[in-house]
Coordinates of C-alpha atoms in Angstrom, one line a residue:
M19 CA 36.4 -19.7 6.4
T20 CA 35.8 -17.1 3.8
T21 CA 32.3 -15.4 4.1
P22 CA 30.5 -15.7 0.8
S23 CA 29.3 -12.5 -0.9
P24 CA 25.6 -11.8 -0.9
A25 CA 25.4 -12.4 -4.7
A26 CA 27.2 -15.7 -4.4
T27 CA 25.2 -17.3 -1.5
T28 CA 22.2 -18.2 -3.5
T29 CA 21.3 -19.9 -6.8
S30 CA 18.1 -18.0 -7.1
P31 CA 17.6 -14.3 -7.4
P32 CA 16.9 -12.1 -4.3
P33 CA 13.4 -11.0 -3.5
A34 CA 11.9 -8.3 -5.7
G35 CA 12.3 -5.6 -3.0
D36 CA 10.5 -4.1 0.0
T37 CA 8.9 -0.8 0.9
P38 CA 11.4 2.0 1.6
S39 CA 13.4 1.8 4.8
A40 CA 16.6 2.9 6.2
D41 CA 18.2 -0.1 4.6
D42 CA 17.5 0.9 1.0
G43 CA 17.8 4.6 1.5
L44 CA 14.5 5.8 0.0
K45 CA 12.1 7.9 2.0
A46 CA 8.4 7.6 2.1
G47 CA 8.0 11.3 1.0
L48 CA 5.0 11.0 -1.4
K49 CA 1.6 11.7 0.1
N50 CA -1.6 10.2 -0.8
R51 CA -2.7 13.1 -2.9
H52 CA 0.6 12.9 -4.7
L53 CA 0.0 9.3 -5.6
S54 CA -3.6 9.9 -6.7
M55 CA -2.5 12.6 -9.1
I56 CA 0.5 10.6 -10.3
A57 CA -1.9 7.7 -11.0
I58 CA -4.4 9.9 -12.9
G59 CA -1.7 12.0 -14.7
G60 CA 0.2 8.9 -15.7
V61 CA -2.4 8.0 -18.3
I62 CA -2.7 11.5 -19.7
G63 CA 0.4 12.1 -21.9
A64 CA 1.1 14.9 -24.3
G65 CA 0.5 12.5 -27.1
L66 CA -3.2 12.5 -26.3
F67 CA -3.3 16.2 -27.1
V68 CA -1.0 16.4 -30.1
G69 CA -1.2 12.8 -31.5
S70 CA -4.8 12.0 -31.6
G71 CA -5.4 14.0 -34.8
S72 CA -3.4 11.6 -37.0
G73 CA -5.3 8.6 -35.6
I74 CA -8.7 10.3 -36.3
A75 CA -7.7 11.1 -39.8
A76 CA -6.6 7.5 -40.4
A77 CA -9.4 5.5 -38.7
G78 CA -12.3 8.2 -38.7
P79 CA -14.8 7.8 -35.8
G80 CA -13.5 4.2 -35.5
I81 CA -10.5 5.5 -33.7
L82 CA -12.8 5.1 -30.6
V83 CA -12.4 1.3 -31.2
S84 CA -8.7 1.6 -31.3
Y85 CA -8.5 3.6 -28.2
A86 CA -10.8 1.0 -26.5
L87 CA -8.7 -1.9 -27.6
V88 CA -5.6 -0.3 -26.3
G89 CA -7.4 0.8 -23.1
V90 CA -8.4 -2.8 -22.4
L91 CA -4.9 -4.0 -23.0
V92 CA -3.5 -1.4 -20.6
V93 CA -6.1 -2.2 -18.0
L94 CA -5.1 -5.9 -18.2
V95 CA -1.5 -5.2 -18.0
M96 CA -1.9 -2.8 -15.1
R97 CA -4.0 -5.5 -13.3
M98 CA -1.1 -7.8 -13.6
L99 CA 1.4 -5.4 -12.6
G100 CA -0.9 -4.3 -9.7
E101 CA -1.1 -7.9 -8.4
M102 CA 2.7 -8.0 -8.1
A103 CA 3.2 -4.6 -6.9
A104 CA 0.5 -4.7 -4.1
A105 CA 2.1 -8.0 -2.8
N106 CA 5.6 -6.5 -3.0
P107 CA 6.0 -2.7 -3.7
T108 CA 9.5 -1.7 -4.8
S109 CA 11.2 1.0 -6.7
G110 CA 12.3 -1.4 -9.5
S111 CA 8.6 -2.5 -10.1
F112 CA 8.3 -5.0 -13.2
S113 CA 12.1 -5.1 -13.5
A114 CA 12.5 -6.4 -10.0
Y115 CA 9.6 -8.8 -10.5
A116 CA 11.2 -10.1 -13.9
D117 CA 14.4 -10.5 -12.0
R118 CA 12.9 -13.0 -9.6
A119 CA 10.3 -14.6 -11.9
L120 CA 12.2 -15.0 -15.1
G121 CA 15.9 -14.7 -14.2
R122 CA 18.6 -12.0 -13.7
W123 CA 18.9 -11.5 -17.4
A124 CA 15.2 -10.5 -17.7
G125 CA 15.3 -8.0 -14.9
F126 CA 18.6 -6.6 -16.2
T127 CA 17.4 -6.2 -19.8
I128 CA 14.0 -4.8 -19.3
G129 CA 15.3 -2.4 -16.6
W130 CA 18.0 -1.0 -18.8
L131 CA 15.5 -0.8 -21.9
Y132 CA 13.0 1.0 -19.8
W133 CA 15.6 3.4 -18.6
F134 CA 16.7 4.0 -22.2
F135 CA 13.1 4.5 -23.3
W136 CA 12.6 7.4 -20.7
V137 CA 15.9 9.0 -21.5
V138 CA 14.9 9.3 -25.2
V139 CA 11.4 10.6 -23.9
L140 CA 13.3 13.3 -22.0
A141 CA 14.9 14.6 -25.2
V142 CA 11.5 14.5 -27.1
E143 CA 9.5 16.3 -24.4
A144 CA 12.3 18.9 -23.7
T145 CA 12.3 19.8 -27.3
A146 CA 8.5 19.9 -27.6
G147 CA 8.2 22.1 -24.5
A148 CA 11.2 24.3 -25.8
K149 CA 9.1 25.0 -29.1
I150 CA 6.2 26.2 -27.3
L151 CA 8.2 28.4 -25.0
A152 CA 10.2 29.8 -27.8
G153 CA 7.0 30.8 -29.5
W154 CA 6.1 32.8 -26.5
V155 CA 9.4 34.3 -25.7
P156 CA 11.5 34.2 -28.9
A157 CA 14.3 36.2 -27.3
V158 CA 15.5 33.0 -25.7
P159 CA 16.6 30.3 -28.3
Q160 CA 14.9 26.9 -28.4
W161 CA 17.9 25.1 -27.2
G162 CA 18.1 27.5 -24.2
W163 CA 14.5 26.8 -23.3
A164 CA 15.2 23.1 -23.5
L165 CA 18.2 23.6 -21.2
I166 CA 16.2 25.7 -18.6
V167 CA 13.4 23.3 -18.5
M168 CA 15.8 20.2 -17.9
V169 CA 17.8 22.1 -15.2
V170 CA 14.6 23.2 -13.2
L171 CA 13.0 19.8 -13.2
T172 CA 16.5 18.1 -12.3
A173 CA 16.9 20.5 -9.4
S174 CA 13.4 19.7 -8.2
N175 CA 14.1 15.9 -8.4
L176 CA 17.4 16.4 -6.6
V177 CA 15.7 18.2 -3.6
S178 CA 13.5 15.4 -2.5
V179 CA 10.9 13.0 -3.7
A180 CA 8.2 15.1 -2.2
S181 CA 9.3 17.9 -4.6
Y182 CA 8.7 15.6 -7.5
G183 CA 5.4 14.7 -6.1
E184 CA 4.4 18.3 -5.5
F185 CA 5.3 19.3 -9.1
E186 CA 3.4 16.3 -10.6
F187 CA 0.5 17.0 -8.3
W188 CA -0.1 20.4 -9.9
F189 CA 0.9 19.3 -13.5
A190 CA -1.5 16.4 -13.4
G191 CA -4.1 18.5 -11.7
I192 CA -4.1 21.0 -14.5
K193 CA -4.3 18.3 -17.0
V194 CA -7.4 16.7 -15.3
V195 CA -9.1 20.0 -14.9
A196 CA -8.4 20.8 -18.6
I197 CA -9.8 17.5 -19.9
V198 CA -12.8 17.5 -17.6
A199 CA -13.7 21.1 -18.7
F200 CA -13.2 20.1 -22.4
I201 CA -15.5 17.1 -22.0
A202 CA -18.1 19.3 -20.2
L203 CA -18.1 22.2 -22.5
G204 CA -18.0 19.9 -25.6
A205 CA -20.9 17.8 -24.3
L206 CA -23.0 21.0 -24.0
A207 CA -22.1 22.1 -27.4
V208 CA -22.9 18.7 -29.0
F209 CA -26.4 18.9 -27.8
G210 CA -26.7 22.8 -28.6
L211 CA -26.8 23.7 -24.9
L212 CA -23.5 25.8 -24.7
P213 CA -24.4 29.5 -24.1
G214 CA -22.9 31.8 -26.7
S215 CA -21.8 28.9 -29.0
D216 CA -23.2 28.7 -32.6
H217 CA -22.1 25.1 -33.0
P218 CA -25.0 23.1 -34.5
A219 CA -26.8 20.6 -32.2
S220 CA -25.3 17.6 -34.1
G221 CA -25.6 15.1 -31.3
F222 CA -23.8 12.1 -32.2
S223 CA -24.6 12.3 -36.0
Y224 CA -21.0 12.8 -37.0
L225 CA -20.0 9.3 -35.7
T226 CA -21.9 7.7 -38.7
A227 CA -22.1 10.5 -41.3
H228 CA -19.6 11.2 -43.9
G229 CA -18.6 7.7 -44.8
G230 CA -19.8 5.8 -41.8
F231 CA -18.2 4.8 -38.5
L232 CA -15.4 3.1 -40.3
P233 CA -15.0 5.3 -43.4
N234 CA -11.6 3.7 -44.2
G235 CA -12.5 0.2 -43.5
P236 CA -12.1 -2.1 -40.4
G237 CA -8.3 -2.4 -41.1
A238 CA -8.0 1.2 -40.1
I239 CA -8.8 0.2 -36.5
L240 CA -5.5 -1.6 -36.3
T241 CA -3.7 1.3 -38.0
G242 CA -5.2 3.5 -35.2
V243 CA -4.0 1.1 -32.6
L244 CA -0.4 1.5 -33.8
M245 CA -0.8 5.4 -33.6
V246 CA -2.3 5.5 -30.1
V247 CA -0.7 2.6 -28.2
F248 CA 2.4 4.6 -27.2
S249 CA 0.4 7.5 -25.7
F250 CA -0.7 5.2 -23.0
M251 CA 2.9 4.6 -21.8
G252 CA 3.3 6.0 -18.3
S253 CA 0.5 4.4 -16.5
E254 CA 2.9 2.0 -14.8
I255 CA 4.8 4.9 -13.1
V256 CA 2.6 4.8 -10.1
T257 CA 3.8 1.3 -9.2
L258 CA 7.4 2.7 -9.0
A259 CA 6.3 5.7 -7.1
A260 CA 4.2 3.8 -4.5
G261 CA 7.3 2.3 -3.0
E262 CA 8.1 5.9 -1.7
S263 CA 4.7 6.4 0.0
P264 CA 3.6 5.6 3.6
D265 CA 1.1 3.0 2.3
P266 CA 2.4 1.5 -0.9
R267 CA 0.1 -1.5 -0.9
G268 CA -3.0 0.6 -0.6
A269 CA -1.7 3.2 -3.2
V270 CA -1.1 0.5 -5.8
T271 CA -4.5 -1.2 -5.0
R272 CA -6.4 2.1 -5.5
A273 CA -4.4 3.0 -8.7
T274 CA -5.1 -0.5 -10.2
N275 CA -8.8 -0.5 -9.4
S276 CA -9.3 3.0 -10.9
V277 CA -7.5 2.6 -14.1
I278 CA -10.7 1.5 -16.0
W279 CA -12.5 4.7 -15.3
R280 CA -9.5 6.8 -15.8
I281 CA -8.9 5.5 -19.3
A282 CA -12.7 5.6 -20.0
V283 CA -13.1 9.3 -19.1
F284 CA -9.9 10.8 -20.2
Y285 CA -9.2 8.9 -23.4
L286 CA -12.5 7.6 -24.7
G287 CA -14.6 10.4 -23.3
S288 CA -12.5 13.2 -24.7
I289 CA -11.9 11.6 -28.0
L290 CA -15.7 10.9 -28.3
I291 CA -16.3 14.7 -27.8
V292 CA -13.9 15.5 -30.6
V293 CA -15.3 13.2 -33.2
S294 CA -18.7 14.4 -32.2
L295 CA -18.1 18.0 -32.5
L296 CA -16.2 17.7 -35.9
R297 CA -16.4 15.6 -39.1
W298 CA -13.5 13.1 -39.0
D299 CA -12.2 14.4 -42.3
D300 CA -12.3 18.2 -41.2
P301 CA -8.9 19.5 -42.4
A302 CA -8.6 21.5 -39.1
I303 CA -8.0 18.2 -37.2
L304 CA -4.6 17.7 -38.8
K305 CA -3.9 21.3 -39.4
Q306 CA -4.6 22.7 -36.0
G307 CA -4.7 19.5 -33.8
S308 CA -7.8 17.7 -32.8
Y309 CA -8.4 19.6 -29.5
V310 CA -7.7 23.0 -30.8
A311 CA -10.0 22.4 -33.8
A312 CA -12.8 21.1 -31.4
L313 CA -12.5 24.1 -29.1
S314 CA -12.4 26.5 -32.1
S315 CA -15.6 24.9 -33.5
I316 CA -17.5 25.7 -30.4
G317 CA -16.2 29.4 -30.3
I318 CA -13.7 29.3 -27.5
P319 CA -11.4 32.2 -28.1
H320 CA -7.6 31.8 -28.3
A321 CA -8.2 28.0 -28.4
A322 CA -4.8 27.5 -29.8
Q323 CA -2.9 29.3 -27.1
I324 CA -5.1 27.6 -24.3
M325 CA -4.1 24.3 -25.7
N326 CA -0.5 25.1 -26.0
A327 CA -0.5 25.9 -22.4
I328 CA -2.2 22.7 -21.6
V329 CA 0.3 20.8 -23.8
L330 CA 3.2 22.5 -22.2
T331 CA 1.9 21.3 -18.7
S332 CA 1.6 17.8 -20.2
V333 CA 5.2 18.0 -21.5
L334 CA 6.5 19.2 -18.2
S335 CA 4.6 16.6 -16.4
C336 CA 6.0 13.9 -18.7
L337 CA 9.6 15.4 -18.3
N338 CA 9.2 15.4 -14.5
S339 CA 7.9 11.8 -14.4
G340 CA 10.3 10.6 -17.0
L341 CA 13.3 11.9 -14.9
Y342 CA 11.9 10.4 -11.8
T343 CA 11.1 7.0 -13.4
A344 CA 14.5 6.6 -15.2
S345 CA 16.4 7.5 -12.0
R346 CA 14.3 5.1 -9.8
M347 CA 14.9 2.3 -12.4
A348 CA 18.6 3.1 -12.3
F349 CA 18.6 3.1 -8.5
S350 CA 16.9 -0.4 -8.5
L351 CA 19.5 -1.6 -11.0
G352 CA 22.3 -0.4 -8.7
R353 CA 20.8 -2.0 -5.7
R354 CA 20.6 -5.3 -7.6
G355 CA 24.2 -5.2 -8.9
D356 CA 23.1 -4.5 -12.5
A357 CA 24.3 -0.9 -12.6
P358 CA 27.2 0.9 -10.8
A359 CA 26.9 0.7 -7.1
S360 CA 26.7 4.5 -6.8
F361 CA 23.3 4.4 -8.6
G362 CA 22.0 2.5 -5.6
R363 CA 23.1 5.1 -3.1
T364 CA 20.8 7.9 -1.7
T365 CA 21.4 11.2 0.0
G366 CA 20.2 12.0 3.6
R367 CA 16.9 13.0 2.1
G368 CA 16.4 9.7 0.4
V369 CA 17.2 10.9 -3.2
P370 CA 19.3 8.6 -5.5
R371 CA 21.4 11.7 -6.6
T372 CA 23.9 9.7 -8.8
A373 CA 21.1 7.9 -10.6
I374 CA 19.2 11.2 -11.2
L375 CA 22.3 12.9 -12.6
A376 CA 23.4 10.0 -14.8
S377 CA 19.9 9.8 -16.3
V378 CA 19.7 13.6 -16.9
V379 CA 23.2 13.6 -18.4
F380 CA 22.1 11.1 -20.9
G381 CA 18.9 13.0 -21.5
F382 CA 21.0 16.1 -22.3
V383 CA 23.0 14.2 -24.7
A384 CA 19.9 13.0 -26.4
V385 CA 18.6 16.5 -26.7
A386 CA 21.9 17.5 -28.3
F387 CA 21.5 14.7 -30.8
N388 CA 17.9 16.1 -31.5
Y389 CA 19.2 19.5 -32.5
L390 CA 22.5 18.3 -34.2
W391 CA 21.3 15.1 -36.0
P392 CA 17.5 15.1 -35.9
D393 CA 17.2 12.9 -38.9
T394 CA 20.0 10.4 -38.4
V395 CA 21.2 9.8 -34.8
F396 CA 18.1 10.9 -33.0
Q397 CA 15.8 9.2 -35.4
F398 CA 17.7 6.0 -34.6
L399 CA 17.2 6.6 -31.0
L400 CA 13.5 7.1 -31.6
N401 CA 13.1 4.0 -33.7
S402 CA 15.2 1.8 -31.4
S403 CA 13.1 2.7 -28.4
G404 CA 9.7 2.7 -30.2
A405 CA 8.6 -0.8 -29.4
I406 CA 10.0 -1.0 -25.8
A407 CA 6.7 -0.2 -24.3
L408 CA 5.2 -3.3 -25.8
F409 CA 8.3 -5.3 -24.7
V410 CA 7.8 -4.0 -21.2
W411 CA 4.1 -5.1 -21.2
L412 CA 5.1 -8.6 -22.5
V413 CA 7.6 -9.0 -19.6
I414 CA 5.0 -7.9 -17.1
C415 CA 2.7 -10.6 -18.4
F416 CA 5.3 -13.4 -18.4
S417 CA 6.5 -12.4 -14.9
Q418 CA 2.9 -12.4 -13.6
L419 CA 2.5 -16.0 -14.7
R420 CA 5.4 -17.0 -12.5
M421 CA 5.1 -14.6 -9.7
R422 CA 1.4 -15.6 -8.9
K423 CA 2.6 -19.0 -7.9
I424 CA 5.6 -17.6 -5.9
I425 CA 3.4 -15.2 -3.9
Q426 CA 0.8 -18.0 -3.3
N427 CA 3.6 -20.1 -1.8
E428 CA 5.4 -17.6 0.1
A429 CA 2.8 -15.0 1.2
P430 CA -0.7 -15.7 0.0
G431 CA -2.2 -13.1 2.2
S432 CA -0.5 -10.3 0.3
L433 CA -2.7 -11.1 -2.9
V434 CA -4.9 -8.3 -2.2
V435 CA -5.1 -7.5 -6.0
K436 CA -5.6 -10.5 -8.4
M437 CA -5.6 -10.9 -12.1
W438 CA -8.9 -11.8 -13.5
L439 CA -9.3 -15.2 -15.0
Y440 CA -5.7 -16.2 -14.3
P441 CA -4.0 -17.6 -16.3
Y442 CA -6.3 -17.5 -19.3
L443 CA -6.6 -13.8 -19.5
T444 CA -2.9 -13.3 -19.1
W445 CA -2.2 -15.6 -22.0
A446 CA -4.8 -13.7 -24.0
T447 CA -3.0 -10.4 -23.2
I448 CA 0.3 -12.0 -24.4
G449 CA -1.3 -12.9 -27.7
L450 CA -2.8 -9.5 -28.2
I451 CA 0.5 -7.7 -27.6
T452 CA 2.3 -10.2 -29.8
F453 CA -0.2 -9.6 -32.6
V454 CA 0.3 -5.8 -32.3
L455 CA 4.1 -6.3 -32.6
L456 CA 3.6 -8.5 -35.6
Y457 CA 1.3 -6.1 -37.2
M458 CA 3.7 -3.3 -36.7
L459 CA 6.0 -5.2 -39.1
T460 CA 3.6 -4.5 -41.9
D461 CA 4.1 -0.7 -41.5
T462 CA 7.0 -0.3 -44.0
A463 CA 7.0 3.6 -43.9
S464 CA 10.4 5.1 -43.0
G465 CA 10.5 5.4 -39.2
G466 CA 7.3 3.3 -39.1
G467 CA 6.3 0.2 -37.1
R468 CA 8.8 -2.2 -38.9
D469 CA 11.8 0.0 -38.3
Q470 CA 10.7 0.4 -34.6
V471 CA 10.2 -3.2 -33.9
V472 CA 13.4 -4.5 -35.7
L473 CA 15.6 -1.8 -34.2
S474 CA 14.1 -2.2 -30.7
T475 CA 14.5 -5.9 -31.0
L476 CA 18.2 -5.5 -31.9
V477 CA 18.8 -3.2 -29.0
A478 CA 17.0 -5.7 -26.7
L479 CA 19.1 -8.7 -28.0
A480 CA 22.2 -6.5 -27.3
V481 CA 21.3 -5.8 -23.8
V482 CA 20.4 -9.5 -23.2
G483 CA 23.8 -10.4 -24.6
V484 CA 25.5 -8.0 -22.2
S485 CA 23.5 -9.4 -19.3
L486 CA 24.5 -13.0 -20.2
V487 CA 28.1 -12.1 -20.7
R488 CA 28.0 -10.3 -17.2
Q489 CA 26.5 -13.5 -15.6
R490 CA 29.0 -15.8 -17.1
F491 CA 32.0 -13.8 -16.1
G492 CA 30.4 -13.3 -12.6
R493 CA 30.2 -17.1 -12.2
S494 CA 33.9 -17.5 -13.5
R495 CA 35.0 -14.9 -10.9
A496 CA 33.1 -16.6 -8.1
A497 CA 34.5 -20.0 -9.0
A498 CA 38.0 -18.6 -9.0
V499 CA 37.7 -17.3 -5.5
P500 CA 38.0 -20.0 -2.7
G501 CA 34.9 -20.2 -0.5
K502 CA 32.7 -18.5 -3.0
A503 CA 29.8 -20.3 -4.6
T504 CA 28.7 -19.7 -8.1
V505 CA 25.5 -17.7 -8.7

């Protein structure tokens, strides 16, 4: 009698995954301090430092409401993801949960879309970091710096997961110290208590002066939402990394429970300081950047260079995490048969080398596109990945609706993290994300929300099509082999 293949013996998807073991090849190389900083650093992207100025110019002090709305959305999504990840930590995270809860097509699609998103991010961040470094050392061309940065971080990821964790620990640590120092100094200056600063003790008067709290009307809040929503992408990385820690369930639980204060302090706290130190329509906010302008206003010398160093750290952190995240998603896809089998293999140190190299190769290609065809090919890549973050959040919501019932039936004791007001708050989150996507369609500017939603949807549909074709041919092949059941 012919022994059925693992993929052909069941009509339902396999379990979402387990903690790392000799069976899957990954090693528990991340320490608790690594996971703590990955969790904190994951919500502090370079977009907070360089992109907040545009949001402030568009919405005025009301940008705080925009950040708060997106922050609530992220907290809810992370709560749902934390529920599933604490019950079953795995390197594939939400892709693996979608695989089981919604079907193989869903896990395949969202996994590859997420991988694509981070590959494009690699190119964006490598270019941003190269611009800063070329400004400091112009003897090395910008493309040379991009190459150096990518090679160094690729090498660190290839050594071991502990190398990634150590790099991220220090990168995230610098970001945290910088923001905490910015909030402390800014708060002293706001109330006229900062020694040596001639900034007027304005208190919070700038929040309502110069046109009021919503100088451009309530609709500007939604415009601000579109501008800031993507700066929160990365908070879910800790659920992928937790699978390579000694206590993945505890790591996910701590990260999920702390996401509220992390967003409140690092996003709302720092933006509150900016709009309290400066008039929202101060030209310096757009010209210099919101954080540089705020530091300059309180008399911090060399504010631009200090902020460039912090932004560079954020860029390197995002590059480091992006490469790690893309490779682990590729690894998970390989383990589940949704990518080449070599992606699912690891070295003796537990490193998915092929998955890392494949991810970085595509990252290098995207960097080349950024230099050769920035306004055509690379702009298409940007637009076609622009709405993927929201697609990922939607899939997490729908997966959680189904996975809660599965977990309750199979292992109710593993529900150590629970989504609040299930299922009502889950459906409310789905409605909010859908509303944001629909509102993006009203942004008709070139490269704006409409282009991003349309192109990202087309790419998603193409990947869904590939998945369905693979499943159909897989069933046909299984049916053609005697003794093999269909999937």
